[in-house]
């Protein structure tokens, strides 16, 4: 499988992962889609499959899950954790909610930052995690990540000051020197050459597959995304620079007094830490000691000053790392989550912790790291091998016991109260007086001499691989490891002089001050003895294992194919050894003989009861166990299950996945049924509500109609007695439904009021009134002056005021015409000025009766010059000004063009009256009379088309016609 590039293998729900030592194209978007929502057995083994299984278990059963990634250093644990995170990020938040995207982005970017400050190149691995990391990702009820929390364990801070041959310090130092801009390095008083700094000098020339320059930029970008402020990022790099400068301090003794040879470096350190150089110097060379009430400054020896300086450098880096983790946690922590509102909050934990290590020189850090791996192996044994077999026996399932190596004995050797190595180490650290590492080894020999997994040179005098007074050996589950006790006491005490804490607390940089809260304690204040490094680590490991045990675990077991980082080489012996100590063979045996899934009858029924008619919606069988049996037999799975006392056991995953498919199909039908019932309920409620609303609406409309009619009746109650018959009365606003009714009602009212007004008019005035109405209908809006305000006399030539000289000669002519043409009424008569087709302008008179229109010559005793029968008259044209132009249109196209004028008063407008009486007469005769109001006026003289336009002239005394190329112009006075 390794040679074909198939690096993943399944043992049930455990993924075995081989480190390919090369990039494989099996983690892209298309591969994510292949595993999304699929069951474990459906696709070839992959990390994505286990990540999806953990995610589905969490989402389906609302159960907290965790993915434990284990294996030795360089087996590919960190990469596996990154791919798992990448997968979870890719399959969640289909709705693209901004807050979820932010959390996902920060979770992914946090890896980059933590690797820079917590990983280093070792002889086994170019990107070895030098700290333990457990990340909890919190999900809401929809399965979207809403936050998280990172726990970090035992940073290998001794690497800051010393590294083994062929290894480097933490990546952050090299990244700053290689990736920092020239300006940045100048501000930090640094140069690009790493060999100039004694702390990281050994690793300066070592080749590493990590591109420090590119990683520096990636880390800076990631810190911005996470939410680090610019001044915080600057402080981070100031601390890294401070450590590099601290390593270059040289101490010497002048007589009895210790001095710093390169004092300039002190001022650089003071500048970077935002404090005073004399305070830095004092903290490095003296130790403040409180004896009762007295406080004295005790001088350091050269050795003590160097120890203090190194302890300070390690402590600053550790505090920086913890502060970065805390800062990330503050940003991604789930805030204001109320389970009653948002539903259950579930968790997937991802554990990526340092692997089992055997170096040429194994110290306190390797001891802690290997103890951690023992604890995780113990958890694996407890959950996968021991508990599973015990459960089969407890439930009465026939089972043949499978032997396995239980490493509890090694865990006890390290952590047991009063008897374990950590307890003996703590006792040695608490002894009064000078305690050496050799004395600690002696105590181990005395108390653990008979333990099968512990040995030293004193106990095995013939074993020359062990050094006298220095080495002891522990037989770990993964192999024998020889530890050198040198530095165990110091590293466990983890002493840092209080002077350094006070120095950092008094810094003017708020970020630094926040990292050292205990610096505010006064010198004389007595504090409780702090827990030792080993005890703190032991407590954190016990808490971690308890946390993992409370979740449903999924395992990724990482294996190194060889120690040469070669993508081709498969070292069979090396792989066999790892398979053995990881307990994978026993795991396979238990898996083959055992059952893939188990669940209590009650919970099993709760999930799958809908797939059988005998159990849905509730069963009537004697017990849940009988109901489960009936359900299983319905679908023919009885040969693949076993029934325990309280649980059902299913042997193969395929049966479980078939049940899941049936459950998913049935769920759709149930949801549709529920939707149908609920929609019906909603529709009935909506119908009742609508019906009620319509009833209310009907009665309300009726009320509004009645109220409106009552109000109209009230307002127009005595309308007959009102002077203006209710014209001043304000109509009430009608409801919308009565708008058209109101229009009809107002029309009826206006007609009634008009009738009342007309009834009050004397009969002799009625014809004049009708004529005025007819004139208004035709001319209103077209001509300004219609003459409605004056009395319309009609027969103006017969009036003495209008025609004093010739009235006597007109009346006999009128009477003669009455006798001859039998007319009944005179409609209108007036003096005019006319123009004919020969451009001749003359004064004439027009006399209009109910039968004819007569053109007369006043100068010849009102001799009739032309008679036009009214049935021959088809229309009138007038202009839209104040002039008196009238054109009578006839059927024979012999139009009559005249301009009315009156003698008394001279400016009287009679156009309105002429139009009104003719329009009224034609209306009574039920004939059409076309009246047009235009300027110029169109006319026809014996068939010839022409126009008459009106112009105003200031010096004109009388209206007069003049010839124009298109017809005539009527010039009227302008005043």
CSV table of C-alpha atoms in Angstrom, one decimal, residues 282 286-300 497-499 502 523-524:
chain,number,residue,atom,x,y,z
A,282,UNK,CA,20.6,45.1,38.5
A,286,UNK,CA,21.9,41.0,41.8
A,287,UNK,CA,19.2,39.1,43.6
A,288,UNK,CA,16.9,40.9,46.0
A,289,UNK,CA,16.5,38.8,49.2
A,290,UNK,CA,14.0,39.6,52.0
A,291,UNK,CA,15.2,38.4,55.5
A,292,UNK,CA,12.4,39.2,57.9
A,293,UNK,CA,11.9,42.9,57.6
A,294,UNK,CA,15.3,43.6,55.9
A,295,UNK,CA,15.7,43.6,52.2
A,296,UNK,CA,19.2,43.1,50.8
A,297,UNK,CA,20.7,42.9,47.4
A,298,UNK,CA,22.8,39.7,47.0
A,299,UNK,CA,25.4,39.6,44.3
A,300,UNK,CA,25.4,36.8,41.8
A,497,UNK,CA,14.3,35.1,40.3
A,498,UNK,CA,11.5,37.5,41.5
A,499,UNK,CA,13.6,40.5,40.3
A,502,UNK,CA,9.2,42.8,38.9
A,523,UNK,CA,9.5,41.9,48.0
A,524,UNK,CA,8.6,41.0,51.5
